[in-house]
Amino acid sequence: MQLRTLGLGLVCVLLGLTANSCGNGKSPNPVAAGTEPVPPTQQAAARTSLHADDYVLTEGPETTGFGASTSLDNRGALSVAAMTSFASCMGEPTAGSKVEPLDSAKGPYFATSDSQMFMGSVAAVYPAEVITAAVRVAAEASFPSCVGQLLKREYAKAADLPAGSTFAVVSASAHKPPPGITAATRVKATMTLDGPPVPMTFDLMFMFSGQVQSSFVVGRVFDDPEQTVVNRVARQIARKVASQ
């Protein structure tokens, strides 16, 4: 039961993080103060042509060995505060204009029967210039450390975890992304609920292309996620995003 709680709580945190903070990088504020925002007609066109739920991880051969659930809370998935914090972490001044997603979606929560390995995804549609900016920021050296910092901050806001639980980021480093994925960050952390600290490793993947951001996480308790699982999940996401 403890492992399931660990997985559910952390994936909830990570999904919020990827959707809000890292998924956008500097790009939440690509329109500097005093410049024109994206025209409403362009936004309307994007809404009708692309749907974010086409770009999340769904059940298929890639999720063999994992059970799916759609009950995971997506609380705070589009938090402007989280996006602004990421910009600040990356050394960007807070701009007067914020770019909200044109559409967003959360994929199912996946877990093995013993809850020791788990996955989740989110996707969003933005104007193309936002995605272009996200590609640039994901390549910066400070990107992984900001992912780790914001993960810790988002954990502190997770209301569904018991009082007295702790979460600590041990390291956050750039990781070689699977083919087709823009960037990857590996976060090693420990978490306590009502016992000793439990080590956990998360591979966070970011795919930015065209007008689509698709972000997913594969986490594992006690050990690193299996690379074969990460690779096959990445193939599904990359194929979907490429079809826009």
CSV table of N, CA and C in Angstrom, one decimal, residues 104-183:
chain,number,residue,atom,x,y,z
A,104,SER,N,-5.1,21.4,-23.6
A,104,SER,CA,-4.2,20.6,-22.7
A,104,SER,C,-5.0,19.3,-22.4
A,105,ALA,N,-4.2,18.3,-22.0
A,105,ALA,CA,-4.8,17.0,-21.7
A,105,ALA,C,-3.8,16.2,-20.8
A,106,LYS,N,-4.4,15.3,-20.0
A,106,LYS,CA,-3.6,14.4,-19.1
A,106,LYS,C,-3.9,13.0,-19.5
A,107,GLY,N,-2.9,12.2,-19.7
A,107,GLY,CA,-3.0,10.8,-20.0
A,107,GLY,C,-3.3,10.0,-18.7
A,108,PRO,N,-3.6,8.7,-18.9
A,108,PRO,CA,-3.9,7.8,-17.7
A,108,PRO,C,-2.6,7.6,-16.9
A,109,TYR,N,-2.8,7.2,-15.7
A,109,TYR,CA,-1.7,6.8,-14.8
A,109,TYR,C,-1.5,5.3,-15.0
A,110,PHE,N,-0.3,4.9,-15.2
A,110,PHE,CA,0.0,3.5,-15.4
A,110,PHE,C,0.9,3.0,-14.3
A,111,ALA,N,0.7,1.8,-13.8
A,111,ALA,CA,1.6,1.2,-12.8
A,111,ALA,C,1.6,-0.3,-12.9
A,112,THR,N,2.8,-0.9,-12.5
A,112,THR,CA,2.9,-2.4,-12.5
A,112,THR,C,2.0,-2.9,-11.3
A,113,SER,N,1.8,-4.1,-11.2
A,113,SER,CA,0.9,-4.7,-10.2
A,113,SER,C,1.5,-4.5,-8.8
A,114,ASP,N,2.8,-4.4,-8.7
A,114,ASP,CA,3.4,-4.2,-7.4
A,114,ASP,C,3.7,-2.7,-7.1
A,115,SER,N,3.3,-1.8,-8.0
A,115,SER,CA,3.4,-0.4,-7.9
A,115,SER,C,4.8,0.1,-7.8
A,116,GLN,N,5.8,-0.7,-8.1
A,116,GLN,CA,7.2,-0.3,-8.1
A,116,GLN,C,7.6,0.5,-9.3
A,117,MET,N,6.9,0.4,-10.4
A,117,MET,CA,7.2,1.2,-11.6
A,117,MET,C,5.9,1.8,-12.1
A,118,PHE,N,6.0,3.1,-12.5
A,118,PHE,CA,4.8,3.8,-12.8
A,118,PHE,C,5.1,4.9,-13.9
A,119,MET,N,4.0,5.3,-14.6
A,119,MET,CA,4.2,6.3,-15.7
A,119,MET,C,3.0,7.2,-15.8
A,120,GLY,N,3.2,8.3,-16.4
A,120,GLY,CA,2.1,9.3,-16.7
A,120,GLY,C,2.6,10.3,-17.7
A,121,SER,N,1.6,11.0,-18.3
A,121,SER,CA,1.9,11.9,-19.3
A,121,SER,C,0.9,13.1,-19.3
A,122,VAL,N,1.4,14.2,-19.9
A,122,VAL,CA,0.5,15.3,-20.2
A,122,VAL,C,0.9,15.9,-21.5
A,123,ALA,N,0.0,16.6,-22.1
A,123,ALA,CA,0.3,17.3,-23.4
A,123,ALA,C,-0.4,18.6,-23.5
A,124,ALA,N,0.1,19.5,-24.3
A,124,ALA,CA,-0.5,20.8,-24.5
A,124,ALA,C,-0.2,21.3,-25.9
A,125,VAL,N,-1.1,22.1,-26.4
A,125,VAL,CA,-0.9,22.8,-27.7
A,125,VAL,C,-0.7,24.3,-27.4
A,126,TYR,N,0.3,24.8,-28.1
A,126,TYR,CA,0.7,26.2,-28.0
A,126,TYR,C,0.9,26.8,-29.4
A,127,PRO,N,1.0,28.1,-29.5
A,127,PRO,CA,1.5,28.7,-30.7
A,127,PRO,C,2.9,28.1,-31.0
A,128,ALA,N,3.3,28.0,-32.3
A,128,ALA,CA,4.5,27.4,-32.7
A,128,ALA,C,5.7,28.1,-32.1
A,129,GLU,N,5.7,29.4,-31.9
A,129,GLU,CA,6.8,30.2,-31.4
A,129,GLU,C,7.1,29.8,-29.9
A,130,VAL,N,6.1,29.4,-29.2
A,130,VAL,CA,6.3,28.9,-27.8
A,130,VAL,C,7.1,27.6,-27.8
A,131,ILE,N,6.7,26.7,-28.7
A,131,ILE,CA,7.4,25.4,-28.7
A,131,ILE,C,8.9,25.6,-29.2
A,132,THR,N,9.1,26.5,-30.1
A,132,THR,CA,10.4,26.8,-30.6
A,132,THR,C,11.3,27.3,-29.4
A,133,ALA,N,10.7,28.2,-28.6
A,133,ALA,CA,11.4,28.7,-27.4
A,133,ALA,C,11.7,27.6,-26.4
A,134,ALA,N,10.8,26.6,-26.2
A,134,ALA,CA,10.9,25.5,-25.3
A,134,ALA,C,12.1,24.6,-25.7
A,135,VAL,N,12.3,24.4,-27.0
A,135,VAL,CA,13.4,23.6,-27.5
A,135,VAL,C,14.7,24.2,-27.1
A,136,ARG,N,14.8,25.6,-27.2
A,136,ARG,CA,16.0,26.2,-26.8
A,136,ARG,C,16.3,26.1,-25.3
A,137,VAL,N,15.3,26.3,-24.5
A,137,VAL,CA,15.5,26.3,-23.1
A,137,VAL,C,15.8,24.9,-22.6
A,138,ALA,N,15.3,23.9,-23.2
A,138,ALA,CA,15.5,22.5,-22.7
A,138,ALA,C,17.0,22.1,-23.0
A,139,ALA,N,17.7,22.8,-23.8
A,139,ALA,CA,19.1,22.5,-24.1
A,139,ALA,C,20.0,23.2,-23.2
A,140,GLU,N,19.5,24.1,-22.4
A,140,GLU,CA,20.4,24.9,-21.5
A,140,GLU,C,20.9,24.0,-20.3
A,141,ALA,N,22.1,24.3,-19.9
A,141,ALA,CA,22.7,23.5,-18.8
A,141,ALA,C,22.0,23.6,-17.5
A,142,SER,N,21.3,24.7,-17.2
A,142,SER,CA,20.5,24.8,-16.0
A,142,SER,C,19.2,24.1,-16.0
A,143,PHE,N,18.7,23.6,-17.1
A,143,PHE,CA,17.4,23.0,-17.2
A,143,PHE,C,17.2,21.8,-16.2
A,144,PRO,N,18.1,20.8,-16.1
A,144,PRO,CA,17.9,19.7,-15.2
A,144,PRO,C,17.8,20.2,-13.7
A,145,SER,N,18.7,21.1,-13.3
A,145,SER,CA,18.6,21.5,-11.9
A,145,SER,C,17.3,22.3,-11.6
A,146,CYS,N,16.8,23.0,-12.6
A,146,CYS,CA,15.5,23.7,-12.4
A,146,CYS,C,14.4,22.6,-12.3
A,147,VAL,N,14.5,21.6,-13.1
A,147,VAL,CA,13.5,20.5,-12.9
A,147,VAL,C,13.5,20.0,-11.5
A,148,GLY,N,14.7,19.7,-11.0
A,148,GLY,CA,14.8,19.2,-9.6
A,148,GLY,C,14.2,20.1,-8.6
A,149,GLN,N,14.6,21.4,-8.7
A,149,GLN,CA,14.1,22.4,-7.8
A,149,GLN,C,12.6,22.5,-7.8
A,150,LEU,N,12.0,22.5,-8.9
A,150,LEU,CA,10.5,22.7,-9.0
A,150,LEU,C,9.8,21.4,-8.6
A,151,LEU,N,10.4,20.3,-8.9
A,151,LEU,CA,9.9,19.0,-8.4
A,151,LEU,C,9.7,19.1,-6.9
A,152,LYS,N,10.8,19.5,-6.2
A,152,LYS,CA,10.7,19.6,-4.7
A,152,LYS,C,9.7,20.6,-4.3
A,153,ARG,N,9.6,21.7,-5.0
A,153,ARG,CA,8.6,22.7,-4.6
A,153,ARG,C,7.1,22.2,-4.8
A,154,GLU,N,6.9,21.5,-5.9
A,154,GLU,CA,5.6,21.0,-6.2
A,154,GLU,C,5.2,19.9,-5.3
A,155,TYR,N,6.2,19.1,-4.8
A,155,TYR,CA,5.9,18.1,-3.8
A,155,TYR,C,5.3,18.8,-2.6
A,156,ALA,N,5.9,19.9,-2.1
A,156,ALA,CA,5.5,20.5,-0.9
A,156,ALA,C,4.0,21.0,-1.0
A,157,LYS,N,3.5,21.2,-2.2
A,157,LYS,CA,2.1,21.6,-2.4
A,157,LYS,C,1.1,20.5,-2.6
A,158,ALA,N,1.6,19.2,-2.6
A,158,ALA,CA,0.7,18.1,-2.8
A,158,ALA,C,-0.1,17.8,-1.6
A,159,ALA,N,-1.4,18.1,-1.6
A,159,ALA,CA,-2.2,18.1,-0.4
A,159,ALA,C,-2.6,16.6,-0.1
A,160,ASP,N,-2.4,15.7,-1.0
A,160,ASP,CA,-2.9,14.3,-0.8
A,160,ASP,C,-1.9,13.4,-0.1
A,161,LEU,N,-0.8,14.0,0.3
A,161,LEU,CA,0.2,13.2,1.0
A,161,LEU,C,0.2,13.4,2.5
A,162,PRO,N,0.5,12.4,3.3
A,162,PRO,CA,0.2,12.5,4.7
A,162,PRO,C,1.2,13.5,5.4
A,163,ALA,N,0.7,14.1,6.5
A,163,ALA,CA,1.5,15.1,7.2
A,163,ALA,C,2.7,14.4,7.8
A,164,GLY,N,3.8,15.1,7.7
A,164,GLY,CA,5.1,14.5,8.2
A,164,GLY,C,5.9,13.8,7.1
A,165,SER,N,5.3,13.6,6.0
A,165,SER,CA,6.1,12.9,4.9
A,165,SER,C,7.1,13.9,4.4
A,166,THR,N,8.2,13.3,3.8
A,166,THR,CA,9.3,14.2,3.3
A,166,THR,C,9.6,13.7,1.9
A,167,PHE,N,10.2,14.7,1.2
A,167,PHE,CA,10.7,14.4,-0.2
A,167,PHE,C,11.9,15.2,-0.4
A,168,ALA,N,13.0,14.5,-0.8
A,168,ALA,CA,14.3,15.2,-1.0
A,168,ALA,C,14.8,14.8,-2.4
A,169,VAL,N,15.3,15.8,-3.2
A,169,VAL,CA,15.9,15.5,-4.4
A,169,VAL,C,17.4,15.3,-4.2
A,170,VAL,N,17.9,14.2,-4.6
A,170,VAL,CA,19.3,13.8,-4.4
A,170,VAL,C,20.1,14.4,-5.6
A,171,SER,N,19.6,14.2,-6.8
A,171,SER,CA,20.3,14.8,-7.9
A,171,SER,C,19.3,14.9,-9.1
A,172,ALA,N,19.6,15.8,-10.0
A,172,ALA,CA,18.9,16.0,-11.2
A,172,ALA,C,19.9,16.3,-12.3
A,173,SER,N,19.9,15.5,-13.3
A,173,SER,CA,20.9,15.6,-14.4
A,173,SER,C,20.3,15.3,-15.7
A,174,ALA,N,21.0,15.9,-16.7
A,174,ALA,CA,20.6,15.6,-18.1
A,174,ALA,C,20.8,14.2,-18.4
A,175,HIS,N,19.9,13.6,-19.1
A,175,HIS,CA,19.9,12.2,-19.5
A,175,HIS,C,19.8,12.0,-21.0
A,176,LYS,N,20.4,11.0,-21.5
A,176,LYS,CA,20.3,10.9,-23.0
A,176,LYS,C,18.9,10.5,-23.4
A,177,PRO,N,18.2,11.4,-24.2
A,177,PRO,CA,16.8,11.1,-24.5
A,177,PRO,C,16.7,10.0,-25.6
A,178,PRO,N,15.7,9.2,-25.5
A,178,PRO,CA,15.4,8.2,-26.6
A,178,PRO,C,15.3,8.9,-27.9
A,179,PRO,N,15.4,8.2,-29.0
A,179,PRO,CA,15.2,8.8,-30.4
A,179,PRO,C,13.9,9.5,-30.5
A,180,GLY,N,13.9,10.7,-31.0
A,180,GLY,CA,12.6,11.5,-31.2
A,180,GLY,C,12.2,12.3,-30.1
A,181,ILE,N,12.9,12.2,-28.9
A,181,ILE,CA,12.5,13.0,-27.8
A,181,ILE,C,13.5,14.2,-27.7
A,182,THR,N,12.9,15.4,-27.3
A,182,THR,CA,13.8,16.6,-27.3
A,182,THR,C,14.8,16.6,-26.2
A,183,ALA,N,14.3,16.3,-25.0
A,183,ALA,CA,15.2,16.4,-23.8
A,183,ALA,C,14.8,15.4,-22.8
